[in-house]
CSV table of C-alpha atoms in Angstrom, one decimal:
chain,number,residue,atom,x,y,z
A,1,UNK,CA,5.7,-22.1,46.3
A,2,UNK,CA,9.5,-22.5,46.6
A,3,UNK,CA,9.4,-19.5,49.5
A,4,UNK,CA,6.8,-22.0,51.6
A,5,UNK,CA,9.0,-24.6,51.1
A,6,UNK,CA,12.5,-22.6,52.4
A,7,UNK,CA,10.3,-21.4,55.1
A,8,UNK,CA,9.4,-25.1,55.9
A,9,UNK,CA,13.2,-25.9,55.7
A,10,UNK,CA,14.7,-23.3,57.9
A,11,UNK,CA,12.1,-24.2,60.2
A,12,UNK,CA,12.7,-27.9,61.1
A,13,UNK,CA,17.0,-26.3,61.1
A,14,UNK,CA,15.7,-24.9,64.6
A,15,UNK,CA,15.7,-28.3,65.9
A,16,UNK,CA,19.8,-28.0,65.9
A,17,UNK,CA,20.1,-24.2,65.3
A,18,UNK,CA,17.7,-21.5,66.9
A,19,UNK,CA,18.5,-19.0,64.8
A,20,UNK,CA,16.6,-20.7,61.9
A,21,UNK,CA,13.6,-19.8,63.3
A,22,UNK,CA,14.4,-15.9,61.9
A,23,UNK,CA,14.8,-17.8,58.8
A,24,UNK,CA,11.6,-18.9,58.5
A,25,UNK,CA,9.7,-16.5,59.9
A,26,UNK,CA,11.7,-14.3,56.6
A,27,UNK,CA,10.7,-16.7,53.8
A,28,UNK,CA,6.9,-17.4,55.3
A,29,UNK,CA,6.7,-13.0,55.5
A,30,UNK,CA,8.4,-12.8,51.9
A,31,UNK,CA,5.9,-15.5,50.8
A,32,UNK,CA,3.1,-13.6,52.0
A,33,UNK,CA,4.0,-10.1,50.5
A,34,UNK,CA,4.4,-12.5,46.9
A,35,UNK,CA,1.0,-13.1,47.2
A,36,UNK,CA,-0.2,-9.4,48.6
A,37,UNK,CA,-1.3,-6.9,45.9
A,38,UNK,CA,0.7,-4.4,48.1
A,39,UNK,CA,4.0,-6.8,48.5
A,40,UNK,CA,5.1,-4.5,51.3
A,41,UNK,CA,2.3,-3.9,53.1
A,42,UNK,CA,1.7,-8.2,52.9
A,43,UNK,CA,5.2,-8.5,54.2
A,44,UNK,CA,4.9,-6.4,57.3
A,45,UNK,CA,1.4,-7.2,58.3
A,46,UNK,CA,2.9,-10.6,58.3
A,47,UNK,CA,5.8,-9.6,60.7
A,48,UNK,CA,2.7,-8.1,62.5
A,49,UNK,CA,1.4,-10.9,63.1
A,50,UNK,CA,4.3,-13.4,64.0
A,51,UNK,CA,5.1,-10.7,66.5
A,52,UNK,CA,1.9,-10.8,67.8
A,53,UNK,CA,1.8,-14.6,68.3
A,54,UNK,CA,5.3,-15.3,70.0
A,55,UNK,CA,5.4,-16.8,73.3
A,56,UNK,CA,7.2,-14.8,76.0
A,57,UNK,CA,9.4,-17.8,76.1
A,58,UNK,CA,10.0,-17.9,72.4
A,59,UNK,CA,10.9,-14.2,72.2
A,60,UNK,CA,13.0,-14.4,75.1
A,61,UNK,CA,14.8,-17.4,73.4
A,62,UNK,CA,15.2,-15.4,69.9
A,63,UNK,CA,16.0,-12.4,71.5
A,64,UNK,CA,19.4,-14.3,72.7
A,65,UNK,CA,21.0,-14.8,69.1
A,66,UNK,CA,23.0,-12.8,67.6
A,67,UNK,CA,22.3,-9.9,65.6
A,68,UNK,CA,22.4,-11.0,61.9
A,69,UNK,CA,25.1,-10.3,60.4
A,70,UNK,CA,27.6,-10.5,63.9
A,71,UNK,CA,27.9,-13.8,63.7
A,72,UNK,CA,30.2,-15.3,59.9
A,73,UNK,CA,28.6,-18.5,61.1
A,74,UNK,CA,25.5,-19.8,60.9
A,75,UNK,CA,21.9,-19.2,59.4
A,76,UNK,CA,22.6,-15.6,60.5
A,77,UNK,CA,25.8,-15.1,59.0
A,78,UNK,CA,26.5,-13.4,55.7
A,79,UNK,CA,24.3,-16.5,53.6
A,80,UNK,CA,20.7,-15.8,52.0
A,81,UNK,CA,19.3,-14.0,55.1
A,82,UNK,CA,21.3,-11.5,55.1
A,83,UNK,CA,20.2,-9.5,51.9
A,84,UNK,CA,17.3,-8.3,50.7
A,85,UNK,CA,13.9,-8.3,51.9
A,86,UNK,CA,14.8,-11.3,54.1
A,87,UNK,CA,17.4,-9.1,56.0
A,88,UNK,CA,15.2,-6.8,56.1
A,89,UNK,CA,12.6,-8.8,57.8
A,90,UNK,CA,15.3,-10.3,60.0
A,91,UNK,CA,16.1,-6.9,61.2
A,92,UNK,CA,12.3,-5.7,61.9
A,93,UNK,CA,11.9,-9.1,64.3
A,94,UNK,CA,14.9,-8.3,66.0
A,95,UNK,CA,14.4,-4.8,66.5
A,96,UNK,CA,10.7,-6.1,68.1
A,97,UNK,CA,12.3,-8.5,70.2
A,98,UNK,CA,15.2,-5.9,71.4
A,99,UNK,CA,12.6,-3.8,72.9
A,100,UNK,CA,10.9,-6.4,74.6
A,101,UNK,CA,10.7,-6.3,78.0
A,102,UNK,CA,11.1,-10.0,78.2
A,103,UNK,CA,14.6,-9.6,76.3
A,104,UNK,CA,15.6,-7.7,79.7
Protein backbone atom coordinates (compact mmCIF):
# COMPACT_ATOMS: atom_id res chain seq x y z
CA UNK A 1 0.00 0.00 0.00
CA UNK A 2 2.73 2.55 1.00
CA UNK A 3 4.53 1.81 -2.76
CA UNK A 4 0.90 3.05 -4.43
CA UNK A 5 0.96 5.83 -2.41
CA UNK A 6 4.97 7.00 -3.28
CA UNK A 7 3.99 6.22 -6.77
CA UNK A 8 0.94 8.59 -6.31
CA UNK A 9 3.38 11.23 -4.75
CA UNK A 10 6.19 11.34 -7.23
CA UNK A 11 3.61 11.53 -9.71
CA UNK A 12 1.70 14.81 -8.93
CA UNK A 13 5.97 16.14 -8.31
CA UNK A 14 5.80 16.08 -12.29
CA UNK A 15 3.71 19.05 -12.17
CA UNK A 16 7.09 21.09 -11.14
CA UNK A 17 9.71 18.37 -11.89
CA UNK A 18 9.49 15.96 -14.95
CA UNK A 19 11.70 13.75 -13.82
CA UNK A 20 9.25 12.50 -11.16
CA UNK A 21 7.44 10.88 -13.62
CA UNK A 22 10.53 7.90 -13.56
CA UNK A 23 9.69 8.04 -10.04
CA UNK A 24 6.56 6.84 -10.23
CA UNK A 25 6.56 4.77 -12.97
CA UNK A 26 9.52 2.87 -10.24
CA UNK A 27 7.26 2.66 -7.13
CA UNK A 28 3.86 1.63 -9.36
CA UNK A 29 6.50 -1.32 -11.23
CA UNK A 30 7.94 -2.20 -7.56
CA UNK A 31 4.33 -2.31 -6.42
CA UNK A 32 3.36 -4.54 -8.95
CA UNK A 33 6.21 -7.19 -8.61
CA UNK A 34 5.06 -7.01 -4.51
CA UNK A 35 2.04 -8.34 -5.49
CA UNK A 36 3.47 -10.85 -8.41
CA UNK A 37 4.18 -14.54 -7.24
CA UNK A 38 7.27 -14.03 -9.54
CA UNK A 39 8.35 -10.39 -8.08
CA UNK A 40 10.58 -10.02 -11.06
CA UNK A 41 8.78 -11.21 -13.70
CA UNK A 42 5.64 -8.59 -12.13
CA UNK A 43 8.12 -5.85 -12.17
CA UNK A 44 9.19 -6.03 -15.81
CA UNK A 45 6.00 -6.92 -17.36
CA UNK A 46 5.03 -3.83 -15.66
CA UNK A 47 7.84 -1.80 -17.33
CA UNK A 48 6.40 -3.63 -20.39
CA UNK A 49 3.62 -2.23 -20.21
CA UNK A 50 4.25 1.53 -19.32
CA UNK A 51 6.50 1.34 -22.25
CA UNK A 52 4.00 0.20 -24.32
CA UNK A 53 1.53 2.95 -23.36
CA UNK A 54 3.76 6.20 -23.64
CA UNK A 55 2.86 8.79 -25.97
CA UNK A 56 5.50 9.78 -28.54
CA UNK A 57 5.31 13.04 -26.91
CA UNK A 58 5.73 11.73 -23.43
CA UNK A 59 8.72 9.63 -24.29
CA UNK A 60 10.28 12.32 -26.25
CA UNK A 61 9.74 14.60 -23.08
CA UNK A 62 11.37 11.78 -20.64
CA UNK A 63 13.94 10.93 -22.90
CA UNK A 64 15.37 14.69 -22.27
CA UNK A 65 16.27 14.22 -18.49
CA UNK A 66 19.11 13.31 -17.26
CA UNK A 67 20.41 10.04 -16.75
CA UNK A 68 19.86 9.05 -13.08
CA UNK A 69 22.35 9.45 -11.30
CA UNK A 70 24.13 12.60 -13.56
CA UNK A 71 22.34 14.95 -12.02
CA UNK A 72 23.16 15.49 -7.52
CA UNK A 73 19.90 17.30 -7.81
CA UNK A 74 16.66 16.39 -8.12
CA UNK A 75 14.33 13.25 -7.97
CA UNK A 76 17.10 11.62 -10.12
CA UNK A 77 19.95 12.46 -7.99
CA UNK A 78 21.58 10.19 -5.54
CA UNK A 79 17.91 10.08 -3.20
CA UNK A 80 15.65 6.78 -3.02
CA UNK A 81 15.63 6.30 -6.87
CA UNK A 82 18.80 5.65 -7.24
CA UNK A 83 19.21 2.13 -5.49
CA UNK A 84 17.69 -0.86 -5.63
CA UNK A 85 15.07 -2.18 -7.72
CA UNK A 86 13.83 1.44 -8.30
CA UNK A 87 17.16 2.24 -10.05
CA UNK A 88 16.92 -0.53 -11.57
CA UNK A 89 13.72 0.18 -13.15
CA UNK A 90 14.80 3.73 -13.78
CA UNK A 91 17.51 2.41 -15.83
CA UNK A 92 15.32 -0.16 -17.94
CA UNK A 93 12.87 2.97 -18.94
CA UNK A 94 15.68 4.94 -19.93
CA UNK A 95 17.47 2.53 -21.76
CA UNK A 96 13.76 2.07 -23.80
CA UNK A 97 13.48 5.62 -24.30
CA UNK A 98 17.37 5.95 -25.47
CA UNK A 99 16.60 3.82 -28.30
CA UNK A 100 13.62 5.45 -29.32
CA UNK A 101 13.57 6.83 -32.45
CA UNK A 102 11.49 9.66 -31.16
CA UNK A 103 14.50 10.51 -28.54
CA UNK A 104 16.41 11.31 -31.99
Amino acid sequence: MHLAARAAGQASGVAHMGAHALGAAAYAAKAAALAAPDQEAGRREEVRWQLAHLTTDVRAALARLPALGEDASGPLGSGLLASGVLATTIREIQADLSRSPSSA
